[in-house]
Every structure is written in structure tokens, then in C-alpha cells.
């Protein structure tokens, strides 16, 4: 019997949904580190991923044909090896827009309402209303990497009365975006934005994209929000722009080194809001990811190919 391995902990009702969608498959579930290694050697489909199972999954006579991730990014998966073995890869694109959007605006509203200072004052039992208070209304937001997450960020930005500019490979019109630009026009966009939101995946083209020159191109007093990948930012350049006052603040959910070392200077910067790579976390994640997997699984069984969020190995996402 052909095997589907769910390499993560799922509630029984979710597993039952998978079994009903693929009755001709044996569905095996459990955390990757707790399952027998032979399970992965015999898997045709894997839902989830762990670097610890590479050797078991990708041996020369492996039956593996498809991996469904439950993350939006795929940069931690060995794409070259998967391509070599003719294994399809799909992400959980479309699962994370709401929590990611809420993370972006939690950070932005934290800055506009001076919440980091308020929290520090609360810890010290100090009543102090001094600080900079501003509004998002009328400001310009630049979203670098307009995909499904970026589109949701744009929708809410318009509700706040913001002007929205977007940068991506294609300049096909997108709802809630006032102007779309290519990456060749990135510096032009950065110079107009009061808020820059990075949602780019990690690829060979995006590593250290935000360097000294990019931050210098940004509008004086802008806010920089990174919920994409930490590798896209040259951290020393960001710290320099924050220390000089050229950037008013940064909201960071991702970092070039994770976990962030305890002695890292970002920890002690008053104009930085940080979260530990939890931007996509939500109590709805497993349900949404499982629904996407079942949709893709039905398509895979019917036509030999998943329906949504297939990774293009040439583009690296």
C-alpha cells in the first residue's frame, strides 16, 4: 500500500479528513523525530518536513514524489536535491496572510502609539506621556514582495487610509495597491515610503538585498518592517541606519541568525520591536494547512500534480 507520512502532530479529525481524501493510501502520522526511519524511506507523500529525514527520504530508489510544507517559505528545504529526484514541493501559501498581516500592523501601531515606551514605563510604574505619537492615515507604505501575504497587508493598509506601493517581478494590477513596480525600481519606491514592509522569500537574489545603499535610499524617518526572511537584510547596515536616526524604527520578526544571540545589539535598541519568528503563528494554522494539503492531495491523486502553491525550483520559491 502506498504511504502518506504526516510528519507533525495533527488532531484525529484532521487525520481522518486526509484518510477520507486518499483511501488507497496508508496514512502514518507523528512528529518526525518520533517516527521510525523506515516510514520515511517508504513514503510517496510527506506532509511537513524535518532536515533529519533527508537521507531516508531521498535515497536513490525512494518512492517519494511530493512534499507539502506547512510553512510559506521553502528556503530550508534542499531544492536542488528534490529537483534531482523529481520530487514536487508545495508550500502553505495562502495559509498565513491573516496572522502575518496582523503582525505587521501590531508592530506599526506599536510605533505610532509609542507602545514600547509605554510598556517599559508600565514595568517601572512610571506615568510619562512624552514621546512621538503619529498616525498611519495619509502615509505611504511600500510592500516589497506582493504575494498573498502582501495583498492582505495592502488591503488593511487601505483601510487605514494609506497609499500603497508594491514591488514584485510582475506589475500586473493588484487590488488595494496604488502603484506596482519592478525590482529595478526598488530604490525609487523606497524613497517615497514612510513604511517599508519586506515580505520577500530567501533566494540567491534576495540575500543582503537591504544593505547600506538600500537603507540610504529610504525616506528619512521611515519605519522598516521585516516579516520575510532575515537573510535579506544586512544587519549591520540596519543597525547603522537606526543609530543614525535615518530610520525611525524597525519591526523585526526574522533575523539573519536565529535564535538571536543574547548579546546582540538589537535587543537593547529602543527603536526596535522584535518577535521571535512567530509572524505566521496562529491557532488556526494546523486546520488551514491541513485543508490546503487535502485540496492538493485530491488533485495529486486525480492528475498526478498538486493544485496550489507549487514551488518553482528556478525561482527558488
Tab-separated table of C-alpha atoms in Angstrom:
chain	number	residue	atom	x	y	z
A	1	UNK	CA	0.000	0.000	0.000
A	2	UNK	CA	1.274	3.492	-0.832
A	3	UNK	CA	2.198	5.686	2.126
A	4	UNK	CA	1.463	9.255	3.166
A	5	UNK	CA	3.514	10.435	6.143
A	6	UNK	CA	2.281	13.391	8.174
A	7	UNK	CA	5.465	14.463	9.928
A	8	UNK	CA	3.756	16.638	12.508
A	9	UNK	CA	1.220	16.258	15.284
A	10	UNK	CA	-2.332	16.563	13.953
A	11	UNK	CA	-5.690	16.111	15.735
A	12	UNK	CA	-7.512	12.847	14.912
A	13	UNK	CA	-10.245	14.629	12.961
A	14	UNK	CA	-7.655	16.200	10.625
A	15	UNK	CA	-6.041	12.815	10.005
A	16	UNK	CA	-9.453	11.335	9.275
A	17	UNK	CA	-10.003	14.015	6.635
A	18	UNK	CA	-6.720	13.025	4.982
A	19	UNK	CA	-7.648	9.335	5.050
A	20	UNK	CA	-11.048	10.045	3.508
A	21	UNK	CA	-9.390	12.043	0.710
A	22	UNK	CA	-6.912	9.221	-0.032
A	23	UNK	CA	-8.496	5.857	0.899
A	24	UNK	CA	-5.982	3.915	-1.198
A	25	UNK	CA	-3.085	5.269	0.892
A	26	UNK	CA	-1.787	4.268	4.295
A	27	UNK	CA	-1.617	7.435	6.418
A	28	UNK	CA	1.095	7.468	9.101
A	29	UNK	CA	1.333	10.404	11.475
A	30	UNK	CA	3.619	11.642	14.225
A	31	UNK	CA	6.419	14.057	14.913
A	32	UNK	CA	9.321	13.443	12.550
A	33	UNK	CA	11.812	12.720	15.318
A	34	UNK	CA	9.462	10.145	16.889
A	35	UNK	CA	8.609	8.115	13.763
A	36	UNK	CA	10.570	5.087	12.628
A	37	UNK	CA	13.108	5.969	9.918
A	38	UNK	CA	11.755	3.243	7.630
A	39	UNK	CA	8.461	5.105	7.445
A	40	UNK	CA	10.154	7.905	5.545
A	41	UNK	CA	12.049	5.530	3.274
A	42	UNK	CA	8.698	4.191	2.040
A	43	UNK	CA	6.784	7.476	1.787
A	44	UNK	CA	5.331	8.651	-1.515
A	45	UNK	CA	3.896	11.839	0.011
A	46	UNK	CA	5.109	13.767	3.054
A	47	UNK	CA	3.135	16.482	4.843
A	48	UNK	CA	5.634	18.511	6.851
A	49	UNK	CA	9.416	18.373	6.814
A	50	UNK	CA	12.463	17.921	9.002
A	51	UNK	CA	16.120	18.149	7.927
A	52	UNK	CA	16.709	14.984	9.973
A	53	UNK	CA	14.871	12.837	7.430
A	54	UNK	CA	16.735	13.858	4.262
A	55	UNK	CA	18.762	10.647	3.931
A	56	UNK	CA	15.734	8.423	4.482
A	57	UNK	CA	13.550	10.324	2.018
A	58	UNK	CA	15.961	10.938	-0.821
A	59	UNK	CA	17.806	7.686	-1.380
A	60	UNK	CA	18.232	6.500	-4.977
A	61	UNK	CA	15.216	4.182	-5.060
A	62	UNK	CA	12.965	6.435	-2.990
A	63	UNK	CA	9.232	6.373	-3.895
A	64	UNK	CA	8.893	9.977	-2.703
A	65	UNK	CA	7.083	12.151	-5.249
A	66	UNK	CA	5.710	15.126	-3.338
A	67	UNK	CA	6.364	17.121	-0.161
A	68	UNK	CA	3.750	19.511	1.225
A	69	UNK	CA	5.250	22.038	3.640
A	70	UNK	CA	3.163	23.801	6.228
A	71	UNK	CA	5.275	26.944	6.031
A	72	UNK	CA	5.031	29.717	3.431
A	73	UNK	CA	8.801	29.706	2.886
A	74	UNK	CA	10.757	26.824	1.408
A	75	UNK	CA	14.359	28.033	1.706
A	76	UNK	CA	15.200	25.426	4.391
A	77	UNK	CA	14.444	22.516	2.042
A	78	UNK	CA	17.156	21.043	-0.274
A	79	UNK	CA	15.595	22.165	-3.555
A	80	UNK	CA	18.459	21.021	-5.796
A	81	UNK	CA	18.245	17.510	-4.364
A	82	UNK	CA	14.461	17.438	-4.694
A	83	UNK	CA	14.715	18.543	-8.312
A	84	UNK	CA	17.320	15.842	-8.972
A	85	UNK	CA	14.948	13.192	-7.580
A	86	UNK	CA	11.961	14.678	-9.458
A	87	UNK	CA	10.109	15.427	-6.227
A	88	UNK	CA	7.426	18.122	-6.297
A	89	UNK	CA	7.342	20.665	-3.476
A	90	UNK	CA	4.413	22.772	-2.331
A	91	UNK	CA	4.293	25.421	0.382
A	92	UNK	CA	1.451	26.508	2.629
A	93	UNK	CA	0.990	29.661	0.584
A	94	UNK	CA	-2.373	31.191	1.433
A	95	UNK	CA	-2.401	29.848	4.994
A	96	UNK	CA	-0.531	32.707	6.671
A	97	UNK	CA	-1.849	36.046	5.291
A	98	UNK	CA	-4.040	36.916	8.285
A	99	UNK	CA	-1.550	36.350	11.142
A	100	UNK	CA	1.285	37.854	9.085
A	101	UNK	CA	-0.794	40.929	8.321
A	102	UNK	CA	-1.722	41.265	11.978
A	103	UNK	CA	1.950	41.002	12.952
A	104	UNK	CA	2.820	43.834	10.542
A	105	UNK	CA	0.136	46.119	11.934
A	106	UNK	CA	0.824	45.177	15.545
A	107	UNK	CA	4.348	46.482	15.001
A	108	UNK	CA	3.227	49.577	13.095
A	109	UNK	CA	0.629	50.552	15.675
A	110	UNK	CA	3.176	49.878	18.378
A	111	UNK	CA	5.349	52.561	16.826
A	112	UNK	CA	2.605	55.081	16.026
A	113	UNK	CA	1.180	54.866	19.552
A	114	UNK	CA	4.583	54.644	21.268
A	115	UNK	CA	3.695	51.329	22.920
A	116	UNK	CA	7.259	50.070	23.536
A	117	UNK	CA	7.891	53.097	25.760
A	118	UNK	CA	4.513	52.640	27.460
A	119	UNK	CA	5.335	49.004	28.259
A	120	UNK	CA	8.723	49.976	29.690
A	121	UNK	CA	7.059	52.693	31.771
A	122	UNK	CA	4.458	50.199	32.996
A	123	UNK	CA	7.184	47.832	34.131
A	124	UNK	CA	8.720	50.698	36.145
A	125	UNK	CA	5.331	52.069	37.405
A	126	UNK	CA	6.085	55.414	35.723
A	127	UNK	CA	3.369	57.767	34.399
A	128	UNK	CA	5.019	59.531	31.448
A	129	UNK	CA	3.175	60.678	28.310
A	130	UNK	CA	6.210	62.080	26.498
A	131	UNK	CA	7.088	60.572	23.137
A	132	UNK	CA	6.240	60.718	19.445
A	133	UNK	CA	2.666	59.909	18.502
A	134	UNK	CA	1.575	59.785	14.899
A	135	UNK	CA	-0.941	58.194	12.520
A	136	UNK	CA	-0.940	55.798	9.589
A	137	UNK	CA	-3.585	57.880	7.811
A	138	UNK	CA	-2.118	59.515	4.725
A	139	UNK	CA	1.222	57.709	4.970
A	140	UNK	CA	2.761	55.719	2.095
A	141	UNK	CA	3.518	52.029	2.572
A	142	UNK	CA	5.833	50.097	0.294
A	143	UNK	CA	5.299	46.340	0.238
A	144	UNK	CA	8.339	44.559	-1.141
A	145	UNK	CA	7.164	41.153	-2.321
A	146	UNK	CA	3.478	41.311	-3.204
A	147	UNK	CA	2.122	37.790	-2.873
A	148	UNK	CA	-0.873	36.566	-0.923
A	149	UNK	CA	0.505	37.949	2.354
A	150	UNK	CA	1.388	41.269	0.757
A	151	UNK	CA	-2.056	41.539	-0.790
A	152	UNK	CA	-3.670	41.133	2.642
A	153	UNK	CA	-1.320	43.738	4.144
A	154	UNK	CA	-2.264	46.095	1.302
A	155	UNK	CA	-5.984	45.571	1.930
A	156	UNK	CA	-5.710	46.564	5.581
A	157	UNK	CA	-3.328	49.435	4.791
A	158	UNK	CA	-6.010	50.947	2.569
A	159	UNK	CA	-8.496	50.609	5.442
A	160	UNK	CA	-6.110	52.761	7.490
A	161	UNK	CA	-6.146	55.361	4.708
A	162	UNK	CA	-2.632	54.651	3.460
A	163	UNK	CA	-1.227	54.934	-0.046
A	164	UNK	CA	0.225	51.565	-1.068
A	165	UNK	CA	3.104	50.875	-3.454
A	166	UNK	CA	4.236	47.372	-4.320
A	167	UNK	CA	7.364	45.765	-5.751
A	168	UNK	CA	7.439	42.342	-7.384
A	169	UNK	CA	8.510	40.565	-10.583
A	170	UNK	CA	5.164	41.112	-12.297
A	171	UNK	CA	3.444	44.503	-12.437
A	172	UNK	CA	0.013	43.021	-13.117
A	173	UNK	CA	-2.562	45.221	-11.323
A	174	UNK	CA	-3.405	44.124	-7.791
A	175	UNK	CA	-6.339	45.139	-5.617
A	176	UNK	CA	-5.581	47.770	-2.956
A	177	UNK	CA	-2.180	48.627	-4.483
A	178	UNK	CA	-1.904	52.142	-5.929
A	179	UNK	CA	1.264	51.501	-7.906
A	180	UNK	CA	3.298	48.416	-8.817
A	181	UNK	CA	6.991	48.473	-9.677
A	182	UNK	CA	9.711	46.053	-10.680
A	183	UNK	CA	12.854	45.369	-8.659
A	184	UNK	CA	14.806	47.652	-10.991
A	185	UNK	CA	12.717	50.491	-9.490
A	186	UNK	CA	13.161	49.430	-5.869
A	187	UNK	CA	15.199	52.459	-4.738
A	188	UNK	CA	12.650	54.793	-6.296
A	189	UNK	CA	9.890	53.146	-4.270
A	190	UNK	CA	11.944	53.120	-1.057
A	191	UNK	CA	12.486	56.882	-1.336
A	192	UNK	CA	8.713	57.533	-1.292
A	193	UNK	CA	7.689	55.297	1.593
A	194	UNK	CA	7.006	56.178	5.208
A	195	UNK	CA	6.770	52.448	5.914
A	196	UNK	CA	8.688	49.685	4.112
A	197	UNK	CA	7.386	46.129	4.627
A	198	UNK	CA	9.645	43.320	3.444
A	199	UNK	CA	7.885	40.023	2.647
A	200	UNK	CA	10.454	38.575	0.243
A	201	UNK	CA	11.457	34.910	0.413
A	202	UNK	CA	15.078	33.900	0.802
A	203	UNK	CA	16.642	33.304	-2.607
A	204	UNK	CA	20.080	33.833	-4.102
A	205	UNK	CA	18.812	37.215	-5.373
A	206	UNK	CA	17.420	38.475	-2.067
A	207	UNK	CA	20.316	37.729	0.311
A	208	UNK	CA	21.622	41.038	1.733
A	209	UNK	CA	19.259	42.960	-0.545
A	210	UNK	CA	18.845	45.615	2.137
A	211	UNK	CA	22.382	46.927	2.517
A	212	UNK	CA	23.800	50.380	3.286
A	213	UNK	CA	22.724	51.706	-0.104
A	214	UNK	CA	19.158	50.436	0.226
A	215	UNK	CA	18.706	51.918	3.684
A	216	UNK	CA	20.219	55.199	2.491
A	217	UNK	CA	17.644	55.233	-0.305
A	218	UNK	CA	14.794	55.056	2.211
A	219	UNK	CA	12.951	58.179	3.264
A	220	UNK	CA	14.376	59.871	6.353
A	221	UNK	CA	12.336	58.832	9.377
A	222	UNK	CA	10.822	55.771	7.712
A	223	UNK	CA	9.857	52.584	9.532
A	224	UNK	CA	11.206	49.243	8.296
A	225	UNK	CA	9.228	46.051	8.942
A	226	UNK	CA	10.687	42.637	8.100
A	227	UNK	CA	8.400	39.606	8.138
A	228	UNK	CA	10.044	37.941	5.126
A	229	UNK	CA	13.463	36.451	5.752
A	230	UNK	CA	16.304	37.707	7.922
A	231	UNK	CA	18.886	36.857	5.255
A	232	UNK	CA	17.544	39.646	3.039
A	233	UNK	CA	18.861	42.247	5.498
A	234	UNK	CA	22.469	43.183	6.137
A	235	UNK	CA	22.004	43.588	9.873
A	236	UNK	CA	24.966	45.892	10.486
A	237	UNK	CA	23.585	48.250	7.832
A	238	UNK	CA	20.176	48.234	9.501
A	239	UNK	CA	21.678	48.974	12.919
A	240	UNK	CA	23.667	51.819	11.409
A	241	UNK	CA	20.548	53.351	9.848
A	242	UNK	CA	18.689	53.062	13.159
A	243	UNK	CA	21.523	54.515	15.235
A	244	UNK	CA	21.961	57.461	12.888
A	245	UNK	CA	18.276	58.323	13.034
A	246	UNK	CA	17.834	57.867	9.302
A	247	UNK	CA	15.288	55.176	10.121
A	248	UNK	CA	12.837	55.946	12.916
A	249	UNK	CA	12.374	52.320	13.840
A	250	UNK	CA	12.315	48.692	12.779
A	251	UNK	CA	9.849	45.898	13.447
A	252	UNK	CA	11.606	42.552	13.043
A	253	UNK	CA	10.142	39.062	13.130
A	254	UNK	CA	13.043	37.405	11.284
A	255	UNK	CA	16.812	37.646	11.636
A	256	UNK	CA	19.951	36.564	9.815
A	257	UNK	CA	20.856	34.500	12.911
A	258	UNK	CA	18.112	32.633	14.739
A	259	UNK	CA	17.794	32.412	17.669
A	260	UNK	CA	19.231	35.901	18.069
A	261	UNK	CA	22.305	35.779	20.350
A	262	UNK	CA	21.759	37.170	23.843
A	263	UNK	CA	24.464	39.816	23.372
A	264	UNK	CA	23.154	41.071	20.033
A	265	UNK	CA	22.793	44.886	19.942
A	266	UNK	CA	19.241	44.727	18.566
A	267	UNK	CA	17.965	43.551	21.964
A	268	UNK	CA	18.750	46.868	23.642
A	269	UNK	CA	17.615	49.301	20.926
A	270	UNK	CA	14.629	51.413	21.989
A	271	UNK	CA	13.525	51.950	18.372
A	272	UNK	CA	13.237	48.227	17.576
A	273	UNK	CA	10.272	45.897	18.141
A	274	UNK	CA	11.179	42.221	17.876
A	275	UNK	CA	9.253	38.967	17.799
A	276	UNK	CA	10.903	35.507	17.610
A	277	UNK	CA	9.858	34.436	14.082
A	278	UNK	CA	6.229	33.918	15.064
A	279	UNK	CA	4.617	36.168	12.463
A	280	UNK	CA	2.674	33.315	10.865
A	281	UNK	CA	1.729	31.555	14.099
A	282	UNK	CA	-1.952	31.193	14.840
A	283	UNK	CA	-4.302	28.725	16.477
A	284	UNK	CA	-5.829	28.270	13.005
A	285	UNK	CA	-2.565	27.153	11.357
A	286	UNK	CA	-2.957	23.359	11.503
A	287	UNK	CA	-6.552	23.473	10.293
A	288	UNK	CA	-5.780	25.776	7.376
A	289	UNK	CA	-2.628	23.881	6.385
A	290	UNK	CA	-4.457	20.545	6.522
A	291	UNK	CA	-7.285	21.889	4.344
A	292	UNK	CA	-4.718	23.050	1.790
A	293	UNK	CA	-2.970	19.671	1.916
A	294	UNK	CA	-6.248	17.815	1.365
A	295	UNK	CA	-7.078	20.046	-1.604
A	296	UNK	CA	-3.643	19.406	-3.077
A	297	UNK	CA	-3.870	15.694	-2.238
A	298	UNK	CA	-7.126	15.288	-4.160
A	299	UNK	CA	-5.551	16.991	-7.181
A	300	UNK	CA	-2.417	14.855	-6.866
A	301	UNK	CA	-4.446	11.644	-6.854
A	302	UNK	CA	-6.638	12.799	-9.755
A	303	UNK	CA	-3.990	14.265	-12.035
A	304	UNK	CA	-0.586	13.462	-10.567
A	305	UNK	CA	0.113	17.040	-9.532
A	306	UNK	CA	-0.923	19.271	-6.605
A	307	UNK	CA	-3.206	22.191	-7.420
A	308	UNK	CA	-1.785	25.085	-5.383
A	309	UNK	CA	1.430	26.708	-4.142
A	310	UNK	CA	3.866	24.607	-6.209
A	311	UNK	CA	7.470	25.743	-5.779
A	312	UNK	CA	9.259	26.791	-8.962
A	313	UNK	CA	12.798	25.471	-8.455
A	314	UNK	CA	14.227	28.005	-10.919
A	315	UNK	CA	12.756	30.916	-8.943
A	316	UNK	CA	13.538	29.233	-5.580
A	317	UNK	CA	10.017	29.859	-4.254
